[in-house]
Amino acid sequence: MNITRENIDALNAVVKVNIAKDDYSNKVDKILKDYKKTANIPGFRKGQVPMGMVKKQYGKAVLIEEVNKLLQESLNKYLTEEKLDVLGQPLPRMQSDINWDADDFSFEFELGLTPEFDVELKGKKAITHYTIVADDKMIDEQVERIQKQYGKLISQDVVEADSEITGVFKNEEEGIENTVTLTLDKFKGKATEKKFVGAKVGDVITLKTKGLYEDDHELMHALKVEHDKAHGLEIEVTFEITEINKRELADLDQELFDKLFGEGAVKSVSELKAKIKEDAEKQFVQQSDQKLLNDVTEYLVENTTFDLPSTFLQKWMQQAGETEMSEEQVKEEYEKSEKSLRYQLIESKLMEANDLKIDFEDVKSSAKAMIKTQMAQFGQLNPSEKELDDIAARVLSNQEEVKRISEQVVSQKLLNLYKEKANIKAKELTYDKFVKEVYGDK
């Protein structure tokens, strides 16, 4: 066995594997001897078939299988021993003229090599890490939502601006008939609100769907139509009022506090507001951290320059794909995945350079924390360690879940690294201002 490598350039190499008769002959002979013992060929008793006939019938197939096994084993061993960091998988160079009657064989494989590069976390331009705070306006709105949610419904004769109106949206031609309860503040324009105010049970109001809601997703739910149909839908619908109610706000008393947070956990309106602020800002941390993770990822991909063996990778994608692709399709697929591949390489480099590793205990701890949070949402605030371990064991028996949680653990470790070593500036602002600054709308 002789394996040699020719480096075409820094990113491409060809490995040549020469296999001699001595490398495979003993294995082939042993398998054929076993075949001789069990071969069932008409005219011969079992175990008495001449070896020449066994070789004639099975010899070439056994030879090809054993040479291919040896080829893969030796190539994998070579890549490991040489510590070659390859992209994709080695691609065999096509050989249509293999002479399987020969004693010695030669095979060639193309390799795409991982590029050498450095990652600079601390760039010149600082990346913003937002601290999102819940302001008084947001807290007061949440208090009012809670009061409405737990308040009493009082029947009304006519629609007022703050009424809850139940009725049926209809359009016979489009097959629309859906019962909903709505409030007038959801509509886009004041003109629609005016159509409702003063209306009574039994009244039918005609509405145009175009511009009815700020968001077409609201229209989708109101009319119970498919997502694609709701976007740009321009028809008339009727709304027949079947019920009109006003919601009397619940009192902010101890009974409500206990219902919301458990007995005695909150004892005053000021404590309620503090609790709402605390819970909201915990959620905002997740959103802020995700934004930072996305921004640093984008920065690293844009500012860490290195070449890739793109020709090799496109050829590998074409051969490894489940469906046949043309060169144009492969090029398009490669362009779509190149950014992701670049970040995977950057991520691996950062993990290695900063000795960031994950093991099963990391994944298990993350799973248990996730389970504990989910249980708390259903009122189970103090699960035992055994309960958490048992549920985690069931979750982690699913390989897809293990993969998903492992990716979350990696992201969290990288996020901690970015906070420590990247060039980051802090900025505090309210949620409304955060949405406007980051997404450009309110």
GROMACS .gro file of C-alpha atoms in nm:
model
  442
    1MET     CA    1   0.000   0.000   0.000
    2ASN     CA    2   0.136   0.336  -0.104
    3ILE     CA    3  -0.044   0.669  -0.061
    4THR     CA    4   0.093   0.995  -0.197
    5ARG     CA    5  -0.045   1.349  -0.213
    6GLU     CA    6   0.011   1.623  -0.468
    7ASN     CA    7  -0.091   1.971  -0.358
    8ILE     CA    8  -0.236   2.151  -0.661
    9ASP     CA    9  -0.261   2.476  -0.464
   10ALA     CA   10  -0.343   2.585  -0.107
   11LEU     CA   11  -0.704   2.465  -0.140
   12ASN     CA   12  -0.688   2.163  -0.372
   13ALA     CA   13  -0.495   1.839  -0.365
   14VAL     CA   14  -0.496   1.497  -0.532
   15VAL     CA   15  -0.434   1.181  -0.330
   16LYS     CA   16  -0.315   0.871  -0.514
   17VAL     CA   17  -0.369   0.530  -0.354
   18ASN     CA   18  -0.171   0.235  -0.494
   19ILE     CA   19  -0.293  -0.107  -0.382
   20ALA     CA   20  -0.072  -0.411  -0.444
   21LYS     CA   21  -0.175  -0.777  -0.456
   22ASP     CA   22  -0.016  -0.842  -0.116
   23ASP     CA   23  -0.254  -0.585   0.039
   24TYR     CA   24  -0.572  -0.776  -0.043
   25SER     CA   25  -0.489  -1.132  -0.152
   26ASN     CA   26  -0.511  -1.296   0.193
   27LYS     CA   27  -0.858  -1.150   0.261
   28VAL     CA   28  -0.986  -1.248  -0.084
   29ASP     CA   29  -0.847  -1.602  -0.048
   30LYS     CA   30  -1.006  -1.643   0.295
   31ILE     CA   31  -1.349  -1.529   0.171
   32LEU     CA   32  -1.331  -1.762  -0.133
   33LYS     CA   33  -1.236  -2.055   0.094
   34ASP     CA   34  -1.543  -1.982   0.305
   35TYR     CA   35  -1.753  -1.966  -0.014
   36LYS     CA   36  -1.611  -2.307  -0.116
   37LYS     CA   37  -1.741  -2.460   0.208
   38THR     CA   38  -2.093  -2.331   0.157
   39ALA     CA   39  -2.128  -2.298  -0.224
   40ASN     CA   40  -2.431  -2.476  -0.369
   41ILE     CA   41  -2.353  -2.550  -0.735
   42PRO     CA   42  -2.545  -2.818  -0.931
   43GLY     CA   43  -2.335  -3.132  -0.994
   44PHE     CA   44  -2.120  -3.090  -0.682
   45ARG     CA   45  -2.173  -3.185  -0.322
   46LYS     CA   46  -2.167  -2.903  -0.071
   47GLY     CA   47  -1.806  -2.825   0.019
   48GLN     CA   48  -1.668  -3.021  -0.276
   49VAL     CA   49  -1.683  -2.750  -0.541
   50PRO     CA   50  -1.338  -2.703  -0.707
   51MET     CA   51  -1.167  -2.378  -0.606
   52GLY     CA   52  -1.118  -2.289  -0.972
   53MET     CA   53  -1.494  -2.287  -1.024
   54VAL     CA   54  -1.550  -2.086  -0.706
   55LYS     CA   55  -1.297  -1.827  -0.826
   56LYS     CA   56  -1.457  -1.816  -1.170
   57GLN     CA   57  -1.804  -1.757  -1.028
   58TYR     CA   58  -1.729  -1.533  -0.728
   59GLY     CA   59  -1.366  -1.423  -0.755
   60LYS     CA   60  -1.402  -1.090  -0.935
   61ALA     CA   61  -1.697  -0.972  -0.724
   62VAL     CA   62  -1.512  -1.056  -0.401
   63LEU     CA   63  -1.196  -0.887  -0.531
   64ILE     CA   64  -1.378  -0.565  -0.622
   65GLU     CA   65  -1.558  -0.552  -0.285
   66GLU     CA   66  -1.244  -0.611  -0.081
   67VAL     CA   67  -1.032  -0.364  -0.281
   68ASN     CA   68  -1.300  -0.097  -0.235
   69LYS     CA   69  -1.320  -0.166   0.141
   70LEU     CA   70  -0.943  -0.144   0.170
   71LEU     CA   71  -0.941   0.173  -0.037
   72GLN     CA   72  -1.190   0.353   0.189
   73GLU     CA   73  -1.026   0.234   0.511
   74SER     CA   74  -0.677   0.334   0.401
   75LEU     CA   75  -0.791   0.673   0.265
   76ASN     CA   76  -0.977   0.760   0.588
   77LYS     CA   77  -0.678   0.649   0.796
   78TYR     CA   78  -0.444   0.859   0.581
   79LEU     CA   79  -0.659   1.173   0.619
   80THR     CA   80  -0.669   1.123   0.997
   81GLU     CA   81  -0.297   1.055   1.037
   82GLU     CA   82  -0.199   1.345   0.812
   83LYS     CA   83  -0.448   1.570   0.997
   84LEU     CA   84  -0.590   1.693   0.670
   85ASP     CA   85  -0.888   1.919   0.727
   86VAL     CA   86  -1.101   1.859   0.418
   87LEU     CA   87  -1.428   2.009   0.299
   88GLY     CA   88  -1.702   1.778   0.178
   89GLN     CA   89  -1.572   1.429   0.096
   90PRO     CA   90  -1.285   1.307  -0.124
   91LEU     CA   91  -1.404   1.282  -0.485
   92PRO     CA   92  -1.281   0.980  -0.681
   93ARG     CA   93  -1.145   1.067  -1.022
   94MET     CA   94  -1.344   0.875  -1.280
   95GLN     CA   95  -1.163   0.569  -1.415
   96SER     CA   96  -1.346   0.380  -1.687
   97ASP     CA   97  -1.054   0.151  -1.769
   98ILE     CA   98  -0.986  -0.033  -1.440
   99ASN     CA   99  -0.842  -0.371  -1.525
  100TRP     CA  100  -0.972  -0.597  -1.250
  101ASP     CA  101  -0.769  -0.886  -1.393
  102ALA     CA  102  -0.448  -0.705  -1.296
  103ASP     CA  103  -0.268  -0.760  -0.966
  104ASP     CA  104  -0.209  -0.397  -0.868
  105PHE     CA  105  -0.452  -0.104  -0.874
  106SER     CA  106  -0.421   0.272  -0.861
  107PHE     CA  107  -0.692   0.521  -0.760
  108GLU     CA  108  -0.696   0.900  -0.740
  109PHE     CA  109  -0.909   1.130  -0.524
  110GLU     CA  110  -0.958   1.506  -0.540
  111LEU     CA  111  -0.956   1.689  -0.206
  112GLY     CA  112  -1.093   2.032  -0.115
  113LEU     CA  113  -0.883   2.167   0.172
  114THR     CA  114  -0.999   2.396   0.447
  115PRO     CA  115  -0.841   2.739   0.404
  116GLU     CA  116  -0.599   2.888   0.655
  117PHE     CA  117  -0.723   3.218   0.800
  118ASP     CA  118  -0.737   3.425   1.118
  119VAL     CA  119  -1.048   3.564   1.286
  120GLU     CA  120  -1.036   3.914   1.434
  121LEU     CA  121  -1.321   3.961   1.679
  122LYS     CA  122  -1.241   4.315   1.787
  123GLY     CA  123  -1.312   4.525   1.479
  124LYS     CA  124  -1.266   4.900   1.447
  125LYS     CA  125  -1.639   4.971   1.434
  126ALA     CA  126  -1.829   4.884   1.752
  127ILE     CA  127  -2.135   4.659   1.734
  128THR     CA  128  -2.434   4.773   1.939
  129HIS     CA  129  -2.566   4.555   2.218
  130TYR     CA  130  -2.907   4.684   2.316
  131THR     CA  131  -3.050   4.690   2.667
  132ILE     CA  132  -3.425   4.707   2.619
  133VAL     CA  133  -3.628   4.852   2.905
  134ALA     CA  134  -4.001   4.840   2.971
  135ASP     CA  135  -4.117   5.200   3.011
  136ASP     CA  136  -4.422   5.324   3.207
  137LYS     CA  137  -4.637   5.335   2.892
  138MET     CA  138  -4.572   4.968   2.814
  139ILE     CA  139  -4.629   4.863   3.176
  140ASP     CA  140  -4.954   5.058   3.200
  141GLU     CA  141  -5.077   4.902   2.876
  142GLN     CA  142  -4.997   4.556   3.009
  143VAL     CA  143  -5.183   4.630   3.334
  144GLU     CA  144  -5.487   4.736   3.131
  145ARG     CA  145  -5.465   4.419   2.917
  146ILE     CA  146  -5.464   4.211   3.234
  147GLN     CA  147  -5.765   4.401   3.368
  148LYS     CA  148  -5.950   4.346   3.042
  149GLN     CA  149  -5.857   3.978   3.028
  150TYR     CA  150  -5.990   3.913   3.380
  151GLY     CA  151  -6.271   4.168   3.366
  152LYS     CA  152  -6.645   4.107   3.321
  153LEU     CA  153  -6.837   4.134   2.995
  154ILE     CA  154  -7.141   4.363   3.008
  155SER     CA  155  -7.396   4.342   2.728
  156GLN     CA  156  -7.458   4.659   2.525
  157ASP     CA  157  -7.739   4.770   2.296
  158VAL     CA  158  -7.519   4.970   2.056
  159VAL     CA  159  -7.155   4.964   1.952
  160GLU     CA  160  -6.922   5.212   2.122
  161ALA     CA  161  -6.557   5.284   2.044
  162ASP     CA  162  -6.433   5.039   2.309
  163SER     CA  163  -6.688   4.761   2.252
  164GLU     CA  164  -6.610   4.396   2.185
  165ILE     CA  165  -6.819   4.299   1.883
  166THR     CA  166  -6.901   3.942   1.783
  167GLY     CA  167  -7.029   3.875   1.434
  168VAL     CA  168  -6.993   3.688   1.106
  169PHE     CA  169  -6.778   3.789   0.808
  170LYS     CA  170  -6.933   3.666   0.480
  171ASN     CA  171  -6.867   3.659   0.108
  172GLU     CA  172  -7.060   3.387  -0.072
  173GLU     CA  173  -6.858   3.398  -0.396
  174GLU     CA  174  -6.532   3.342  -0.211
  175GLY     CA  175  -6.684   3.089   0.031
  176ILE     CA  176  -6.608   3.308   0.331
  177GLU     CA  177  -6.815   3.266   0.648
  178ASN     CA  178  -6.631   3.312   0.975
  179THR     CA  179  -6.744   3.412   1.324
  180VAL     CA  180  -6.504   3.639   1.513
  181THR     CA  181  -6.492   3.875   1.808
  182LEU     CA  182  -6.314   4.200   1.729
  183THR     CA  183  -6.235   4.544   1.868
  184LEU     CA  184  -6.239   4.859   1.659
  185ASP     CA  185  -5.881   4.960   1.739
  186LYS     CA  186  -5.756   4.677   1.518
  187PHE     CA  187  -5.889   4.837   1.201
  188LYS     CA  188  -5.656   5.055   0.996
  189GLY     CA  189  -5.868   5.366   0.943
  190LYS     CA  190  -6.111   5.577   1.144
  191ALA     CA  191  -6.365   5.548   0.859
  192THR     CA  192  -6.419   5.181   0.940
  193GLU     CA  193  -6.466   5.259   1.310
  194LYS     CA  194  -6.736   5.514   1.220
  195LYS     CA  195  -6.932   5.245   1.032
  196PHE     CA  196  -6.955   5.039   1.351
  197VAL     CA  197  -7.016   5.301   1.620
  198GLY     CA  198  -7.390   5.321   1.689
  199ALA     CA  199  -7.470   4.990   1.515
  200LYS     CA  200  -7.694   4.730   1.684
  201VAL     CA  201  -7.726   4.351   1.696
  202GLY     CA  202  -7.857   4.232   1.358
  203ASP     CA  203  -7.706   4.520   1.161
  204VAL     CA  204  -7.500   4.423   0.855
  205ILE     CA  205  -7.197   4.634   0.768
  206THR     CA  206  -7.027   4.618   0.426
  207LEU     CA  207  -6.650   4.646   0.424
  208LYS     CA  208  -6.373   4.644   0.165
  209THR     CA  209  -6.086   4.410   0.251
  210LYS     CA  210  -5.817   4.628   0.091
  211GLY     CA  211  -5.662   4.836   0.369
  212LEU     CA  212  -5.901   4.699   0.631
  213TYR     CA  213  -5.616   4.604   0.865
  214GLU     CA  214  -5.261   4.732   0.906
  215ASP     CA  215  -5.135   4.375   0.869
  216ASP     CA  216  -5.275   4.127   0.615
  217HIS     CA  217  -5.218   3.851   0.871
  218GLU     CA  218  -5.502   4.005   1.076
  219LEU     CA  219  -5.724   3.979   0.767
  220MET     CA  220  -5.621   3.616   0.722
  221HIS     CA  221  -5.745   3.528   1.073
  222ALA     CA  222  -6.057   3.745   1.053
  223LEU     CA  223  -6.178   3.586   0.729
  224LYS     CA  224  -6.017   3.246   0.789
  225VAL     CA  225  -5.851   3.238   0.447
  226GLU     CA  226  -5.514   3.103   0.332
  227HIS     CA  227  -5.201   3.311   0.389
  228ASP     CA  228  -5.137   3.377   0.019
  229LYS     CA  229  -5.501   3.463  -0.048
  230ALA     CA  230  -5.511   3.726   0.228
  231HIS     CA  231  -5.220   3.923   0.081
  232GLY     CA  232  -5.357   4.177  -0.166
  233LEU     CA  233  -5.717   4.050  -0.133
  234GLU     CA  234  -5.957   4.309  -0.280
  235ILE     CA  235  -6.321   4.207  -0.227
  236GLU     CA  236  -6.627   4.326  -0.035
  237VAL     CA  237  -6.736   4.135   0.275
  238THR     CA  238  -7.033   4.179   0.506
  239PHE     CA  239  -7.018   4.168   0.883
  240GLU     CA  240  -7.343   4.081   1.065
  241ILE     CA  241  -7.333   4.181   1.431
  242THR     CA  242  -7.456   3.904   1.664
  243GLU     CA  243  -7.337   4.033   2.002
  244ILE     CA  244  -7.211   4.358   2.155
  245ASN     CA  245  -7.029   4.370   2.487
  246LYS     CA  246  -6.821   4.607   2.691
  247ARG     CA  247  -6.548   4.469   2.912
  248GLU     CA  248  -6.552   4.603   3.265
  249LEU     CA  249  -6.195   4.620   3.393
  250ALA     CA  250  -6.106   4.385   3.676
  251ASP     CA  251  -6.016   4.544   4.009
  252LEU     CA  252  -5.646   4.551   4.091
  253ASP     CA  253  -5.691   4.367   4.420
  254GLN     CA  254  -5.529   4.081   4.608
  255GLU     CA  255  -5.762   3.825   4.450
  256LEU     CA  256  -5.634   3.920   4.103
  257PHE     CA  257  -5.270   3.931   4.216
  258ASP     CA  258  -5.298   3.581   4.367
  259LYS     CA  259  -5.467   3.451   4.051
  260LEU     CA  260  -5.182   3.586   3.838
  261PHE     CA  261  -4.874   3.504   4.044
  262GLY     CA  262  -4.972   3.273   4.329
  263GLU     CA  263  -5.080   3.351   4.681
  264GLY     CA  264  -4.896   3.644   4.840
  265ALA     CA  265  -4.630   3.677   4.566
  266VAL     CA  266  -4.755   4.025   4.472
  267LYS     CA  267  -4.933   4.248   4.726
  268SER     CA  268  -4.977   4.589   4.560
  269VAL     CA  269  -5.013   4.768   4.228
  270SER     CA  270  -4.653   4.890   4.250
  271GLU     CA  271  -4.534   4.530   4.303
  272LEU     CA  272  -4.751   4.419   4.010
  273LYS     CA  273  -4.588   4.679   3.785
  274ALA     CA  274  -4.242   4.580   3.909
  275LYS     CA  275  -4.319   4.217   3.829
  276ILE     CA  276  -4.446   4.304   3.480
  277LYS     CA  277  -4.132   4.512   3.418
  278GLU     CA  278  -3.906   4.229   3.539
  279ASP     CA  279  -4.077   3.963   3.325
  280ALA     CA  280  -4.086   4.184   3.015
  281GLU     CA  281  -3.719   4.274   3.041
  282LYS     CA  282  -3.621   3.907   3.079
  283GLN     CA  283  -3.788   3.845   2.744
  284PHE     CA  284  -3.615   4.149   2.597
  285VAL     CA  285  -3.274   4.007   2.694
  286GLN     CA  286  -3.334   3.710   2.462
  287GLN     CA  287  -3.429   3.944   2.178
  288SER     CA  288  -3.133   4.172   2.240
  289ASP     CA  289  -2.889   3.881   2.260
  290GLN     CA  290  -3.023   3.731   1.936
  291LYS     CA  291  -2.976   4.066   1.765
  292LEU     CA  292  -2.616   4.084   1.891
  293LEU     CA  293  -2.549   3.726   1.776
  294ASN     CA  294  -2.687   3.805   1.429
  295ASP     CA  295  -2.487   4.129   1.402
  296VAL     CA  296  -2.156   3.973   1.509
  297THR     CA  297  -2.216   3.679   1.273
  298GLU     CA  298  -2.277   3.922   0.987
  299TYR     CA  299  -1.966   4.122   1.081
  300LEU     CA  300  -1.746   3.811   1.093
  301VAL     CA  301  -1.865   3.680   0.757
  302GLU     CA  302  -1.817   4.019   0.592
  303ASN     CA  303  -1.476   4.092   0.747
  304THR     CA  304  -1.305   3.752   0.759
  305THR     CA  305  -1.168   3.701   0.410
  306PHE     CA  306  -1.047   3.369   0.273
  307ASP     CA  307  -1.081   3.171  -0.048
  308LEU     CA  308  -1.273   2.847  -0.081
  309PRO     CA  309  -1.215   2.557  -0.322
  310SER     CA  310  -1.537   2.658  -0.499
  311THR     CA  311  -1.488   2.446  -0.813
  312PHE     CA  312  -1.428   2.135  -0.600
  313LEU     CA  313  -1.724   2.212  -0.372
  314GLN     CA  314  -1.961   2.259  -0.665
  315LYS     CA  315  -1.844   1.930  -0.815
  316TRP     CA  316  -1.891   1.760  -0.476
  317MET     CA  317  -2.242   1.905  -0.440
  318GLN     CA  318  -2.330   1.778  -0.788
  319GLN     CA  319  -2.212   1.426  -0.709
  320ALA     CA  320  -2.337   1.408  -0.349
  321GLY     CA  321  -2.686   1.546  -0.417
  322GLU     CA  322  -2.986   1.314  -0.410
  323THR     CA  323  -3.120   1.461  -0.733
  324GLU     CA  324  -2.927   1.532  -1.050
  325MET     CA  325  -2.838   1.899  -1.097
  326SER     CA  326  -2.712   2.093  -1.395
  327GLU     CA  327  -2.400   2.310  -1.365
  328GLU     CA  328  -2.622   2.620  -1.347
  329GLN     CA  329  -2.831   2.469  -1.067
  330VAL     CA  330  -2.519   2.365  -0.874
  331LYS     CA  331  -2.372   2.713  -0.908
  332GLU     CA  332  -2.695   2.868  -0.781
  333GLU     CA  333  -2.711   2.625  -0.485
  334TYR     CA  334  -2.347   2.692  -0.400
  335GLU     CA  335  -2.400   3.068  -0.400
  336LYS     CA  336  -2.695   3.022  -0.161
  337SER     CA  337  -2.493   2.808   0.081
  338GLU     CA  338  -2.153   2.981   0.060
  339LYS     CA  339  -2.226   3.235   0.335
  340SER     CA  340  -2.341   2.959   0.571
  341LEU     CA  341  -2.032   2.751   0.493
  342ARG     CA  342  -1.804   3.048   0.559
  343TYR     CA  343  -1.963   3.107   0.899
  344GLN     CA  344  -1.935   2.737   0.989
  345LEU     CA  345  -1.561   2.756   0.923
  346ILE     CA  346  -1.531   3.080   1.122
  347GLU     CA  347  -1.732   2.929   1.407
  348SER     CA  348  -1.508   2.619   1.416
  349LYS     CA  349  -1.199   2.839   1.419
  350LEU     CA  350  -1.334   3.045   1.709
  351MET     CA  351  -1.437   2.735   1.906
  352GLU     CA  352  -1.091   2.584   1.863
  353ALA     CA  353  -0.896   2.906   1.928
  354ASN     CA  354  -1.089   2.979   2.248
  355ASP     CA  355  -1.109   2.617   2.366
  356LEU     CA  356  -1.491   2.620   2.355
  357LYS     CA  357  -1.628   2.268   2.376
  358ILE     CA  358  -1.965   2.113   2.443
  359ASP     CA  359  -2.023   1.776   2.602
  360PHE     CA  360  -2.331   1.574   2.692
  361GLU     CA  361  -2.359   1.739   3.033
  362ASP     CA  362  -2.386   2.081   2.866
  363VAL     CA  363  -2.666   1.953   2.644
  364LYS     CA  364  -2.841   1.782   2.935
  365SER     CA  365  -2.823   2.094   3.156
  366SER     CA  366  -2.966   2.306   2.874
  367ALA     CA  367  -3.248   2.056   2.819
  368LYS     CA  368  -3.334   2.055   3.189
  369ALA     CA  369  -3.341   2.436   3.203
  370MET     CA  370  -3.574   2.443   2.902
  371ILE     CA  371  -3.801   2.180   3.059
  372LYS     CA  372  -3.809   2.368   3.391
  373THR     CA  373  -3.915   2.688   3.215
  374GLN     CA  374  -4.191   2.508   3.026
  375MET     CA  375  -4.319   2.341   3.345
  376ALA     CA  376  -4.328   2.680   3.524
  377GLN     CA  377  -4.560   2.811   3.252
  378PHE     CA  378  -4.809   2.545   3.358
  379GLY     CA  379  -4.777   2.619   3.729
  380GLN     CA  380  -4.523   2.347   3.816
  381LEU     CA  381  -4.270   2.570   3.986
  382ASN     CA  382  -4.057   2.323   4.184
  383PRO     CA  383  -4.007   1.998   3.989
  384SER     CA  384  -3.772   1.745   4.148
  385GLU     CA  385  -3.434   1.663   3.996
  386LYS     CA  386  -3.562   1.312   3.920
  387GLU     CA  387  -3.857   1.453   3.725
  388LEU     CA  388  -3.626   1.679   3.526
  389ASP     CA  389  -3.376   1.396   3.463
  390ASP     CA  390  -3.651   1.159   3.346
  391ILE     CA  391  -3.804   1.411   3.106
  392ALA     CA  392  -3.460   1.517   2.979
  393ALA     CA  393  -3.373   1.152   2.909
  394ARG     CA  394  -3.686   1.118   2.695
  395VAL     CA  395  -3.614   1.444   2.510
  396LEU     CA  396  -3.250   1.351   2.446
  397SER     CA  397  -3.341   1.009   2.308
  398ASN     CA  398  -3.446   1.203   1.997
  399GLN     CA  399  -3.136   1.280   1.789
  400GLU     CA  400  -3.303   1.579   1.623
  401GLU     CA  401  -3.362   1.732   1.967
  402VAL     CA  402  -3.002   1.662   2.068
  403LYS     CA  403  -2.884   1.840   1.752
  404ARG     CA  404  -3.115   2.137   1.810
  405ILE     CA  405  -3.018   2.181   2.176
  406SER     CA  406  -2.647   2.135   2.095
  407GLU     CA  407  -2.670   2.420   1.843
  408GLN     CA  408  -2.832   2.638   2.111
  409VAL     CA  409  -2.550   2.557   2.354
  410VAL     CA  410  -2.287   2.646   2.092
  411SER     CA  411  -2.468   2.974   2.017
  412GLN     CA  412  -2.475   3.062   2.387
  413LYS     CA  413  -2.103   2.990   2.431
  414LEU     CA  414  -2.021   3.202   2.126
  415LEU     CA  415  -2.251   3.480   2.250
  416ASN     CA  416  -2.064   3.486   2.582
  417LEU     CA  417  -1.735   3.500   2.390
  418TYR     CA  418  -1.859   3.790   2.176
  419LYS     CA  419  -1.970   3.984   2.483
  420GLU     CA  420  -1.625   3.935   2.636
  421LYS     CA  421  -1.396   3.992   2.337
  422ALA     CA  422  -1.578   4.170   2.052
  423ASN     CA  423  -1.585   4.548   2.013
  424ILE     CA  424  -1.929   4.615   2.161
  425LYS     CA  425  -2.100   4.932   2.273
  426ALA     CA  426  -2.404   4.929   2.502
  427LYS     CA  427  -2.719   5.123   2.424
  428GLU     CA  428  -3.030   5.143   2.644
  429LEU     CA  429  -3.371   5.221   2.493
  430THR     CA  430  -3.739   5.135   2.518
  431TYR     CA  431  -3.890   4.849   2.323
  432ASP     CA  432  -4.074   5.082   2.082
  433LYS     CA  433  -3.753   5.269   2.006
  434PHE     CA  434  -3.564   4.940   1.967
  435VAL     CA  435  -3.814   4.815   1.707
  436LYS     CA  436  -3.803   5.147   1.522
  437GLU     CA  437  -3.422   5.160   1.519
  438VAL     CA  438  -3.364   4.797   1.428
  439TYR     CA  439  -3.657   4.721   1.200
  440GLY     CA  440  -3.750   5.067   1.079
  441ASP     CA  441  -4.112   5.064   1.194
  442LYS     CA  442  -4.313   5.088   1.510
   0.00000   0.00000   0.00000
